[in-house]
Coordinates of C-alpha atoms in Angstrom, one line a residue:
M290 CA 145.6 115.1 32.6
P291 CA 144.9 111.9 34.7
K292 CA 144.4 108.6 32.9
A293 CA 141.5 106.2 33.0
A294 CA 140.4 102.9 31.4
V295 CA 137.2 103.6 29.4
V296 CA 134.6 101.4 27.9
H297 CA 133.2 102.9 24.6
E298 CA 131.7 99.7 23.1
F299 CA 130.3 96.6 24.8
K300 CA 132.6 93.6 24.3
G301 CA 135.2 95.9 22.7
P302 CA 138.6 96.6 24.2
L303 CA 138.9 99.3 26.9
T304 CA 141.0 102.3 26.0
I305 CA 143.5 104.1 28.2
E306 CA 142.9 107.8 27.8
E307 CA 143.4 111.1 29.5
R308 CA 140.4 112.7 31.1
P309 CA 139.9 115.9 33.0
M310 CA 140.3 115.8 36.7
P311 CA 136.9 115.0 38.3
S312 CA 135.2 117.9 40.0
P313 CA 133.3 116.8 43.1
D314 CA 129.5 117.5 43.1
E315 CA 127.6 118.0 46.3
G316 CA 128.4 115.3 48.8
Q317 CA 131.3 114.0 46.8
V318 CA 135.0 113.6 47.3
V319 CA 137.8 113.1 44.8
V320 CA 140.1 110.2 45.5
R321 CA 143.6 109.7 44.1
M322 CA 143.8 106.0 43.5
E323 CA 146.5 103.8 44.9
A324 CA 144.9 100.4 44.0
S325 CA 141.9 99.1 42.2
G326 CA 140.8 95.5 42.1
V327 CA 139.5 93.6 39.1
C328 CA 136.1 92.0 39.7
H329 CA 134.2 89.8 37.3
T330 CA 131.4 92.3 37.6
D331 CA 133.6 94.8 35.9
I332 CA 133.9 92.5 32.9
H333 CA 130.1 92.0 32.8
A334 CA 129.8 95.8 32.8
A335 CA 132.2 96.2 30.0
H336 CA 130.5 93.5 28.0
G337 CA 126.9 94.6 28.7
D338 CA 126.1 91.1 29.9
W339 CA 123.3 91.9 32.3
P340 CA 119.7 93.0 31.6
V341 CA 120.2 96.5 32.9
K342 CA 123.2 97.8 30.9
P343 CA 125.4 100.7 32.0
S344 CA 125.5 103.9 29.9
L345 CA 128.6 104.4 27.8
P346 CA 131.3 105.7 27.9
L347 CA 132.0 104.1 31.3
V348 CA 135.0 103.9 33.6
P349 CA 134.6 100.5 35.5
G350 CA 135.9 99.6 38.9
H351 CA 134.4 99.2 42.4
E352 CA 137.3 98.1 44.5
G353 CA 139.2 101.4 44.6
V354 CA 141.5 102.5 47.4
G355 CA 143.2 105.8 47.6
R356 CA 143.6 109.2 49.3
V357 CA 141.0 111.9 49.4
V358 CA 142.4 115.0 47.7
A359 CA 139.4 117.2 47.4
L360 CA 135.9 117.7 49.0
G361 CA 132.8 119.0 47.4
P362 CA 130.1 121.0 49.3
E363 CA 128.0 119.3 52.0
V364 CA 130.2 116.2 52.4
H365 CA 129.0 113.9 55.1
G366 CA 130.4 110.8 56.7
G367 CA 133.4 112.4 58.6
V368 CA 135.7 112.2 55.6
A369 CA 138.6 114.6 55.4
E370 CA 141.4 115.4 52.9
G371 CA 144.2 112.9 53.3
D372 CA 142.0 110.1 54.5
R373 CA 142.6 106.7 52.8
V374 CA 139.3 105.4 51.7
A375 CA 137.7 102.5 49.7
I376 CA 135.2 103.1 46.9
P377 CA 132.8 100.1 47.1
W378 CA 130.1 98.8 44.7
L379 CA 127.4 100.7 46.6
G380 CA 128.4 104.2 45.3
Y381 CA 125.2 105.9 46.5
A382 CA 122.0 105.1 48.3
C383 CA 119.2 107.5 49.1
G384 CA 119.4 107.3 52.9
E385 CA 115.6 107.8 53.1
C386 CA 113.8 104.7 52.0
R387 CA 112.7 101.8 54.2
F388 CA 115.8 99.7 53.1
C389 CA 118.2 102.5 53.9
N390 CA 116.5 103.3 57.2
D391 CA 116.7 99.8 58.6
G392 CA 120.3 99.1 57.6
R393 CA 119.7 97.4 54.2
E394 CA 121.0 100.1 52.0
T395 CA 122.3 97.6 49.5
L396 CA 118.7 97.0 48.5
C397 CA 117.9 100.7 48.0
E398 CA 116.0 101.1 44.7
R399 CA 117.7 104.4 44.0
Q400 CA 121.2 103.2 44.5
L401 CA 124.0 104.0 42.1
N402 CA 126.8 101.5 41.7
S403 CA 130.4 102.4 41.2
G404 CA 131.8 101.5 37.9
Y405 CA 128.3 100.7 36.5
A406 CA 125.9 103.6 37.0
I407 CA 128.6 106.1 37.8
D408 CA 132.3 106.2 36.8
G409 CA 134.4 104.0 39.0
A410 CA 138.0 103.3 40.1
Y411 CA 139.9 102.3 36.9
A412 CA 141.3 105.7 36.9
E413 CA 144.1 107.7 38.6
Y414 CA 141.4 110.0 40.1
A415 CA 137.8 109.2 40.8
A416 CA 134.8 111.1 42.4
A417 CA 132.8 109.2 45.0
Y418 CA 130.1 110.1 47.5
G419 CA 131.6 110.8 50.9
R420 CA 128.8 109.1 52.8
H421 CA 129.6 105.8 51.0
V422 CA 133.3 105.6 51.0
V423 CA 134.8 103.6 53.8
K424 CA 138.0 104.6 55.7
V425 CA 140.8 102.0 55.5
P426 CA 142.6 101.4 58.7
D427 CA 146.4 102.1 58.8
G428 CA 147.1 98.4 59.4
V429 CA 145.5 97.3 56.1
D430 CA 147.7 97.5 52.9
S431 CA 146.0 99.3 50.0
L432 CA 146.6 96.4 47.6
A433 CA 144.9 94.0 50.0
A434 CA 142.2 96.5 50.9
A435 CA 141.1 96.7 47.2
P436 CA 139.8 93.1 46.9
L437 CA 138.4 93.2 50.4
T438 CA 136.2 96.2 49.2
C439 CA 134.1 93.8 47.1
A440 CA 135.3 90.2 47.2
G441 CA 135.8 90.4 50.9
V442 CA 132.7 92.2 52.0
T443 CA 130.6 90.2 49.6
T444 CA 131.6 86.8 51.0
Y445 CA 131.7 88.1 54.5
K446 CA 128.1 89.2 54.3
A447 CA 127.1 85.9 52.6
V448 CA 128.6 83.8 55.5
K449 CA 127.1 86.2 58.0
I450 CA 123.5 85.8 56.7
S451 CA 124.0 82.0 56.3
G452 CA 123.8 81.6 60.0
A453 CA 127.1 79.7 60.1
R454 CA 128.2 78.8 63.6
P455 CA 130.6 76.4 65.3
S456 CA 130.2 72.7 64.5
M457 CA 128.4 73.3 61.3
L458 CA 129.6 72.0 57.9
A459 CA 130.1 74.9 55.5
A460 CA 130.6 74.3 51.8
V461 CA 132.1 76.9 49.5
F462 CA 131.6 76.3 45.8
G463 CA 134.2 78.2 43.8
V464 CA 137.5 79.1 45.3
G465 CA 138.6 82.1 43.3
G466 CA 138.9 85.7 44.2
L467 CA 135.6 85.5 46.2
G468 CA 135.7 81.9 47.3
H469 CA 139.2 82.0 48.9
L470 CA 137.9 84.7 51.3
A471 CA 134.6 82.8 51.9
V472 CA 136.6 79.9 53.1
Q473 CA 138.3 82.1 55.7
Y474 CA 135.2 83.8 56.9
A475 CA 133.5 80.4 57.3
E476 CA 136.5 79.1 59.2
I477 CA 136.4 82.2 61.5
T478 CA 132.9 81.3 62.5
G479 CA 134.1 77.9 63.7
C480 CA 132.6 75.8 60.9
E481 CA 134.2 72.8 59.4
V482 CA 134.8 73.9 55.8
V483 CA 134.7 72.0 52.6
A484 CA 135.9 73.8 49.4
V485 CA 134.8 72.8 45.9
D486 CA 136.6 73.8 42.7
I487 CA 138.0 72.2 39.5
H488 CA 141.5 73.6 39.9
E489 CA 144.0 71.9 42.1
D490 CA 146.0 75.1 42.8
K491 CA 142.8 76.8 44.2
L492 CA 142.0 73.8 46.3
A493 CA 145.6 73.8 47.7
L494 CA 145.1 77.4 48.6
A495 CA 141.8 76.6 50.3
R496 CA 143.5 74.0 52.5
E497 CA 146.2 76.6 53.4
L498 CA 143.4 79.0 54.4
G499 CA 141.5 76.6 56.7
A500 CA 139.4 74.2 54.6
T501 CA 139.3 70.8 56.3
H502 CA 138.1 69.1 53.1
T503 CA 138.6 69.9 49.4
I504 CA 136.8 68.4 46.4
N505 CA 137.9 68.6 42.8
A506 CA 134.5 68.6 41.0
S507 CA 136.2 67.5 37.7
E508 CA 137.2 64.3 39.4
Q509 CA 134.7 63.6 42.1
D510 CA 131.0 64.1 42.6
P511 CA 130.8 67.0 45.1
V512 CA 127.2 66.1 46.0
A513 CA 128.1 62.6 46.9
E514 CA 131.3 63.6 48.8
I515 CA 129.6 66.3 50.8
K516 CA 126.7 63.9 51.6
K517 CA 129.2 61.5 53.0
L518 CA 130.2 64.2 55.5
G519 CA 126.5 64.6 56.5
G520 CA 125.5 67.3 54.1
A521 CA 126.2 71.0 54.2
D522 CA 124.5 73.0 56.9
V523 CA 125.4 76.2 55.0
A524 CA 126.7 76.6 51.5
V525 CA 128.0 79.7 49.6
A526 CA 127.9 79.5 45.8
T527 CA 130.5 81.9 44.3
A528 CA 131.0 80.1 41.0
V529 CA 130.0 81.4 37.6
S530 CA 128.3 78.2 36.5
P531 CA 124.6 77.4 37.2
S532 CA 125.6 73.8 37.6
A533 CA 127.7 74.6 40.7
F534 CA 124.6 76.3 42.3
E535 CA 122.6 73.1 41.6
Q536 CA 125.3 70.9 43.1
A537 CA 125.4 73.1 46.1
Y538 CA 121.7 72.7 46.6
A539 CA 121.8 69.0 46.2
A540 CA 124.6 68.7 48.8
M541 CA 122.5 70.5 51.5
A542 CA 121.7 68.8 54.8
R543 CA 118.1 69.1 56.0
G544 CA 117.4 72.6 57.4
G545 CA 120.4 74.0 55.5
T546 CA 120.9 77.4 54.1
L547 CA 122.2 78.1 50.6
V548 CA 123.4 81.6 49.7
F549 CA 123.6 82.7 46.1
V550 CA 126.6 85.0 45.5
G551 CA 128.0 84.4 42.0
L552 CA 126.3 85.9 39.0
P553 CA 126.4 83.4 36.0
A554 CA 125.6 85.1 32.7
Q555 CA 123.1 82.3 32.1
N556 CA 121.0 83.6 35.0
V557 CA 118.9 80.4 35.6
V558 CA 119.1 77.5 37.9
H559 CA 116.7 74.5 38.2
L560 CA 115.8 73.6 41.7
P561 CA 113.1 71.2 42.9
I562 CA 110.1 72.5 44.9
F563 CA 109.2 69.3 46.8
E564 CA 112.7 68.7 48.2
T565 CA 113.0 72.4 49.2
V566 CA 109.8 72.2 51.2
L567 CA 110.2 68.8 52.7
N568 CA 113.8 69.3 53.7
G569 CA 113.3 72.8 55.0
I570 CA 116.0 74.3 52.7
T571 CA 116.5 78.1 52.8
I572 CA 117.8 79.9 49.8
K573 CA 119.1 83.5 50.1
G574 CA 120.5 86.0 47.7
S575 CA 123.3 88.1 49.1
I576 CA 124.5 91.3 47.3
V577 CA 127.8 92.8 48.6
G578 CA 127.6 94.3 52.1
T579 CA 126.9 97.5 53.9
H580 CA 129.3 100.3 54.9
H581 CA 129.5 98.7 58.4
D582 CA 130.1 95.2 57.0
L583 CA 133.1 96.6 55.1
E584 CA 134.4 98.2 58.3
E585 CA 134.2 94.8 60.0
V586 CA 136.0 93.2 57.1
F587 CA 138.8 95.7 57.3
R588 CA 139.0 95.1 61.1
L589 CA 139.3 91.4 60.7
H590 CA 142.1 91.8 58.2
E591 CA 143.9 94.3 60.5
L592 CA 143.7 91.7 63.2
G593 CA 145.5 89.2 61.0
R594 CA 142.5 86.9 60.6
T595 CA 142.4 87.0 56.8
R596 CA 144.8 86.8 53.9
V597 CA 144.2 88.1 50.4
A598 CA 145.7 86.3 47.4
Y599 CA 146.4 89.0 44.8
E600 CA 148.8 89.9 42.0
T601 CA 149.4 93.4 40.7
R602 CA 149.0 94.8 37.2
R603 CA 149.3 98.2 35.6
L604 CA 146.1 100.0 34.4
E605 CA 147.5 99.8 30.9
Q606 CA 147.2 96.0 31.1
V607 CA 143.4 96.2 31.6
N608 CA 142.5 94.2 28.6
E609 CA 145.0 91.5 29.3
A610 CA 143.8 91.4 32.9
F611 CA 140.2 90.8 31.8
K612 CA 141.4 87.9 29.6
E613 CA 143.2 86.4 32.6
V614 CA 140.1 86.5 34.7
E615 CA 137.9 85.1 31.9
D616 CA 140.1 82.2 30.9
G617 CA 141.2 81.4 34.5
S618 CA 144.9 82.0 33.9
A619 CA 144.9 84.4 36.8
G620 CA 144.9 81.3 39.0
T621 CA 144.2 81.8 42.7
A622 CA 144.9 85.5 42.7
R623 CA 142.7 88.5 42.6
L624 CA 144.2 91.0 40.2
V625 CA 144.8 94.5 41.4
F626 CA 145.8 97.6 39.4
Q627 CA 148.6 99.4 41.3
F628 CA 148.9 103.2 40.6

């Protein structure tokens, strides 16, 4: 029987176990996994960190890429056996509500999230809804496609809704698995990019990927340094510390837009009302991206416009991989399970 990594107890180790081959329900396909990325959200799911906790047992994973091997009844979306597809965070949306009907399906109140509400991609085989998987172009490697399925589309959408355009100063706070892609999407828009982190290896990568300025927040005051550059017209906060969000806010230029992306466990930031009003600051929350956003992300990568920093692991190393992400020893890389 195929193997999967399973959460049986919050904050406990995941177990590798054999599970029956998934049987596709109506509208679903079965995917034989080739790669599955490790996202910090998977760790939050396994630890039960967030107010709405997943039901256990749970198979995490929402950056899965593999081949469709079986179709259930009434599969929509033009998916066929043999297609290589990605299984994203948005595992299911109703397709009927006002959010789905105007292209904002990531806000659907009936959505089901892969690796959270439904079993995900930390498995050799996974079931997914055919309407919500996304075909991966031939020119995109599966190991790169996996991080693009969440880290890529999440930061792409954040930059997209920020209003970033040529000549603006864009600040990226946190240059990890998400942030190194945010730097590239901001650079693609024509922005002058400043990257902020506390690790020199991540800042070096940011410079390689197009950042004009880098700031080590453990050695310099990022607010003062960004203000010297005129202040950030747009900022994307991908860090997991509320203080980084507050620094990003304080570094904004008048009329700037700050996009919240990272999800710190502390869940609270302190922002002033007067300065927000008087300086015309816009604050937006951005949750992943739509099916079409992910298609655009894959297209940009196929065109050679982006690069994904990743390292591979075996599924049996899942607990070690979680530790690497938590303690920062994974460095600049997004970890990807290779099947």
